[in-house]
Amino acid sequence: MTRPIFSDTKGDFYSINFEKGARENTIILNMGPQHPSTHGVLRILLELDGEYIVRAEPVLGYLHRMHEKMGEVKTVGQYMANMGRVDYLHAMAWNWAWAGAAERLAGIEVPERAEYLRIIATELNRIASHQVWWGAYILDLGAFTPILYSFEDREKILDMLQMMSGARLTFSYFRLGGVANDVPPVFFDRLREFIPYMRNRLNMYHALVTGNMILKQRIEGIGVMDVDACNRYGATGPMCRGSGIAHDTRRAEPYGLYDRFDFNIPVYHEGCCMARYMVRLDEIEESLKILEQAVAAIPEGPVLPAKPLKFNAKLPAGEAYYAVEGGRGKIGVWVASDGGKTPYRIKLRAPGFSNLSIFSELAEGTLIADSIAILGSLDLVIPEVDR
Amino acid sequence: MNEFSLWTVFTLVVGLVAILAFIAGNAMALVWMERKVAGFIQRRPGPNQLGPAGVLQSVADAVKLLFKQILKPSNADSIIFFLAPILSFFPVALLFMPLPFSPFFTAYSPNLGLLLILAFSGINVLAVLLAGWSSNNKYSLYGAARGVSQSVAYEIPLLLAVLAIAFQHGTLNLSEIVEQQGGWPWQWNVFTQPLAFLIYFISIFGETNRSPFDLPEAESELTAGFHTEYSGMGFALFFLAEYANMVLVCCVATALFLGGWKGPFLDGFWWFLAKAYGLLFIMMWVRWTYPRARFDMLLNLNWKWLLPLGALNLLATAFVMKLF
């Protein structure tokens, strides 16, 4: 629990801890919004005693793009384009969350082939997301080379996703009731080649980086987060699975056809940065397993229902909530409609926001270098945090 | 070298000019080499547009840095702010003087050449400190503080390692140390003093602020550390000094441990340069492969391992010297 240091002062964390300025023998350091390892425009206020962090406070709002408000002025189809921009690294999962919520409210059935294509797209995107994280995290820790290796592999995934959706980063592949279009036949050949290739590369990732002595000393036992902290802050995804909670939305609240697939949920109990690192790399392997099964089992058929929901369709009055497992954790979309042209209210639950909230507590008492290691292990995507 | 003749002055001046040209040319070549090595390790081409294999890329960079506006933060201490980059570069030029590239290519061969190098290489730290202090930037200040404690820590094991060699040869004159080694690899000091070489080689990473010990710069933590606020030639001088320092420590290692200009056949400065560049390649290789160490790890390695090992090595050397 964060202990306010001037306990007599009223107000939020910032006014209690930072507004009065530095105390004796401390320095207040502004890390960000422009800083090489805040990955975008996150600003962190650090109060430092030498190199030790006395207090840390993330300051948000530099990339607030009103995604929730935009949902209230756009039709259901128009709003899909926003979803690829909330979390640009795992855009497919956000696509799914919005499509799922709208379908649940409108009561649309999704054809089986479209369900399989959704899983393939989301899992491919999950691998790409973890690859970016892996490269960027090692870059934060001071090694330049791995990010170029991971981007080389990610390029192959982006090529495949381009075949599916036409886009390479901010996908809008999902449609209400299915997906935008079927994939070309060559796609499955590429995917079959990719799976063993990626397994090989994953071994290479481990051989090159995971066993490195400096890396181990940098991240093992750093930023330890227990089950209690996960519960208090609502940490999901690799954050909670690294702390021993085997929670995965794909298993806990099955959606799509995930209950047909055989995959494990990687869980580590140490709760440190290394545990989260291992969870993410293991998840790449599990995603490959899912892809393997999906390629083998995908049926022929249409990818949109006979009467798909129109681009500017009105949602029936009511509420719906849909949660999916994104690369960073549980993504939730809650939509309320009064039957009008646009939804009445939309709430997006971004895992990055909850995960970032833990930072103040984890960073307290660590060195600057450790705080960078902890910040990187949260796997932040700032547009998702700010929405 | 007691008599101060016109000839001495002449060799000194020619030597200094040649050294300045050598440093500048080397820095250009090294920047190009560093990029090519990085490109090779990262499986990308590296610079390949300007000139054959991109060799003119460094020239273009140098021109860019020359013409770039020099900015000074509003509350920076003007004198110290501009003094620091100059102070970081100029001692390095002096440090090349006693290096024996070959019996002929030695600008100045004093009896205390090794001492001269060890003494003047400390000035570089002062430049880091001044740059960080005068920039009026917290990141720079942190970089400077790190730089000082790191250099203070790593100079001691460096000294111990070098001292063992001086013990063994009974001289501080670099040329004589090379003379006493043979041409074949097993006649080099690296075989009689492997531990000293290891300590020396680890220490020079800390001494030259190279990854994995590039903590004073640490761009993912301190943006650019002590030279955050420098642009144009200010930055270029720090950059030049870093590469010159790298060349220097590798040259000293070549003279002390790898037999200097001597080779199995055809002794000459080409052997010296080949060995020095081999060491430089290893330094680059390490930089593009390893993550950065944390500060306490770095100091722990130094105070708990390198320093006691260096002292033990020195004792063992002294013991063996006395015995035989």
Short mmCIF file of C-alpha atoms in Angstrom, two decimals, chain B residues 79-246:
data_model
loop_
_atom_site.label_atom_id
_atom_site.label_comp_id
_atom_site.label_asym_id
_atom_site.label_seq_id
_atom_site.Cartn_x
_atom_site.Cartn_y
_atom_site.Cartn_z
CA ILE B 79 32.99 28.55 -19.06
CA ILE B 80 32.88 25.08 -17.60
CA PHE B 81 30.23 23.97 -20.08
CA PHE B 82 32.52 24.70 -23.02
CA LEU B 83 35.71 23.73 -21.22
CA ALA B 84 34.53 20.19 -20.45
CA PRO B 85 34.52 18.74 -24.00
CA ILE B 86 37.92 20.29 -24.72
CA LEU B 87 39.25 18.90 -21.48
CA SER B 88 37.97 15.46 -22.33
CA PHE B 89 39.67 15.37 -25.70
CA PHE B 90 43.07 16.97 -25.26
CA PRO B 91 44.66 14.70 -22.66
CA VAL B 92 43.97 11.79 -24.99
CA ALA B 93 46.23 13.28 -27.64
CA LEU B 94 49.02 13.43 -25.09
CA LEU B 95 48.41 9.85 -24.03
CA PHE B 96 49.30 8.52 -27.45
CA MET B 97 52.82 9.95 -27.21
CA PRO B 98 54.53 7.10 -25.34
CA LEU B 99 52.80 4.34 -27.31
CA PRO B 100 55.33 2.21 -29.20
CA PHE B 101 53.65 1.46 -32.53
CA SER B 102 57.01 0.18 -33.74
CA PRO B 103 60.63 1.00 -32.78
CA PHE B 104 60.50 3.81 -35.34
CA PHE B 105 56.93 4.99 -34.78
CA THR B 106 57.30 6.11 -31.20
CA ALA B 107 56.81 9.81 -30.61
CA TYR B 108 58.38 9.92 -27.17
CA SER B 109 59.76 7.07 -25.15
CA PRO B 110 60.15 8.14 -21.52
CA ASN B 111 61.17 5.74 -18.79
CA LEU B 112 57.88 6.38 -17.02
CA GLY B 113 55.63 6.02 -20.09
CA LEU B 114 53.19 3.74 -18.34
CA LEU B 115 52.88 6.13 -15.43
CA LEU B 116 52.22 9.00 -17.83
CA ILE B 117 49.33 7.11 -19.39
CA LEU B 118 47.82 6.09 -16.06
CA ALA B 119 48.12 9.61 -14.68
CA PHE B 120 46.64 11.48 -17.62
CA SER B 121 43.84 9.05 -18.35
CA GLY B 122 42.30 10.21 -15.07
CA ILE B 123 41.67 13.68 -16.50
CA ASN B 124 38.90 12.34 -18.68
CA VAL B 125 36.83 11.74 -15.55
CA LEU B 126 37.19 15.36 -14.59
CA ALA B 127 35.72 16.32 -17.95
CA VAL B 128 32.73 14.05 -17.36
CA LEU B 129 32.21 15.57 -13.94
CA LEU B 130 32.46 19.14 -15.22
CA ALA B 131 30.13 18.44 -18.13
CA GLY B 132 27.52 16.92 -15.87
CA TRP B 133 27.83 19.62 -13.26
CA SER B 134 27.74 22.61 -15.59
CA SER B 135 24.87 21.41 -17.79
CA ASN B 136 22.22 22.35 -15.22
CA ASN B 137 20.38 19.13 -15.94
CA LYS B 138 19.52 16.41 -13.47
CA TYR B 139 20.17 13.61 -15.91
CA SER B 140 23.63 15.04 -16.63
CA LEU B 141 24.32 15.31 -12.93
CA TYR B 142 23.41 11.68 -12.39
CA GLY B 143 25.58 10.67 -15.32
CA ALA B 144 28.50 12.62 -13.92
CA ALA B 145 28.10 11.12 -10.45
CA ARG B 146 28.01 7.65 -11.93
CA GLY B 147 31.00 8.37 -14.14
CA VAL B 148 33.15 9.50 -11.25
CA SER B 149 32.42 6.62 -8.90
CA GLN B 150 32.83 4.15 -11.74
CA SER B 151 36.16 5.52 -12.88
CA VAL B 152 37.50 5.76 -9.36
CA ALA B 153 36.53 2.15 -8.82
CA TYR B 154 37.94 0.78 -12.07
CA GLU B 155 41.24 2.60 -12.06
CA ILE B 156 42.50 0.62 -9.09
CA PRO B 157 42.20 -2.91 -10.57
CA LEU B 158 43.54 -1.48 -13.82
CA LEU B 159 46.55 -0.19 -11.95
CA LEU B 160 47.07 -3.50 -10.14
CA ALA B 161 46.95 -5.43 -13.40
CA VAL B 162 49.41 -3.09 -15.08
CA LEU B 163 51.67 -3.08 -12.02
CA ALA B 164 52.06 -6.85 -12.23
CA ILE B 165 53.42 -6.46 -15.75
CA ALA B 166 55.75 -3.67 -14.64
CA PHE B 167 57.00 -5.96 -11.85
CA GLN B 168 57.66 -8.75 -14.24
CA HIS B 169 59.65 -6.63 -16.64
CA GLY B 170 61.24 -4.29 -14.15
CA THR B 171 60.44 -1.20 -16.20
CA LEU B 172 57.68 1.32 -16.87
CA ASN B 173 58.91 1.98 -20.40
CA LEU B 174 56.41 0.57 -22.88
CA SER B 175 59.00 0.05 -25.61
CA GLU B 176 61.16 -2.01 -23.29
CA ILE B 177 58.20 -4.09 -22.17
CA VAL B 178 57.49 -4.92 -25.81
CA GLU B 179 61.18 -5.61 -26.45
CA GLN B 180 61.23 -8.21 -23.69
CA GLN B 181 58.30 -10.12 -25.19
CA GLY B 182 58.74 -12.47 -28.13
CA GLY B 183 57.03 -12.64 -31.48
CA TRP B 184 55.06 -15.86 -31.01
CA PRO B 185 51.80 -15.81 -29.06
CA TRP B 186 53.16 -18.02 -26.25
CA GLN B 187 55.94 -15.53 -25.63
CA TRP B 188 53.45 -12.76 -24.92
CA ASN B 189 52.57 -11.55 -21.46
CA VAL B 190 49.00 -12.70 -21.89
CA PHE B 191 50.34 -16.22 -21.31
CA THR B 192 52.43 -15.42 -18.27
CA GLN B 193 49.78 -13.08 -16.83
CA PRO B 194 46.35 -14.29 -17.99
CA LEU B 195 44.61 -13.05 -14.85
CA ALA B 196 46.11 -9.59 -15.19
CA PHE B 197 44.92 -9.46 -18.81
CA LEU B 198 41.41 -10.48 -17.81
CA ILE B 199 41.26 -7.84 -15.08
CA TYR B 200 42.66 -5.24 -17.43
CA PHE B 201 40.22 -6.09 -20.18
CA ILE B 202 37.17 -5.96 -17.88
CA SER B 203 38.40 -2.71 -16.34
CA ILE B 204 38.78 -0.93 -19.65
CA PHE B 205 35.06 -1.33 -20.33
CA GLY B 206 34.41 0.58 -17.13
CA GLU B 207 37.21 3.02 -17.82
CA THR B 208 36.01 3.95 -21.31
CA ASN B 209 32.29 3.92 -20.42
CA ARG B 210 31.52 1.23 -22.93
CA SER B 211 28.61 -1.17 -22.73
CA PRO B 212 27.95 -3.19 -20.55
CA PHE B 213 29.41 -0.54 -18.21
CA ASP B 214 28.14 2.52 -20.09
CA LEU B 215 26.32 3.77 -17.02
CA PRO B 216 27.32 7.45 -17.26
CA GLU B 217 25.49 7.56 -20.61
CA ALA B 218 22.87 4.83 -20.08
CA GLU B 219 20.47 6.19 -22.66
CA SER B 220 17.51 4.09 -21.57
CA GLU B 221 17.82 5.44 -18.04
CA LEU B 222 19.46 8.87 -18.19
CA THR B 223 18.58 9.82 -21.80
CA ALA B 224 22.25 10.53 -22.63
CA GLY B 225 23.82 10.95 -19.22
CA PHE B 226 26.56 13.53 -18.85
CA HIS B 227 26.40 14.77 -22.45
CA THR B 228 22.60 15.17 -22.61
CA GLU B 229 22.83 18.91 -23.23
CA TYR B 230 25.70 18.90 -25.72
CA SER B 231 25.15 19.34 -29.43
CA GLY B 232 27.36 20.02 -32.44
CA MET B 233 31.08 20.09 -31.76
CA GLY B 234 30.64 19.77 -28.00
CA PHE B 235 29.09 16.40 -28.51
CA ALA B 236 31.55 15.58 -31.29
CA LEU B 237 34.52 16.14 -28.98
CA PHE B 238 33.06 13.81 -26.35
CA PHE B 239 32.43 11.29 -29.07
CA LEU B 240 35.95 11.66 -30.43
CA ALA B 241 37.38 11.33 -26.93
CA GLU B 242 35.41 8.13 -26.33
CA TYR B 243 36.75 6.51 -29.47
CA ALA B 244 40.26 7.83 -28.89
CA ASN B 245 40.12 6.39 -25.39
CA MET B 246 39.04 3.05 -26.77
#
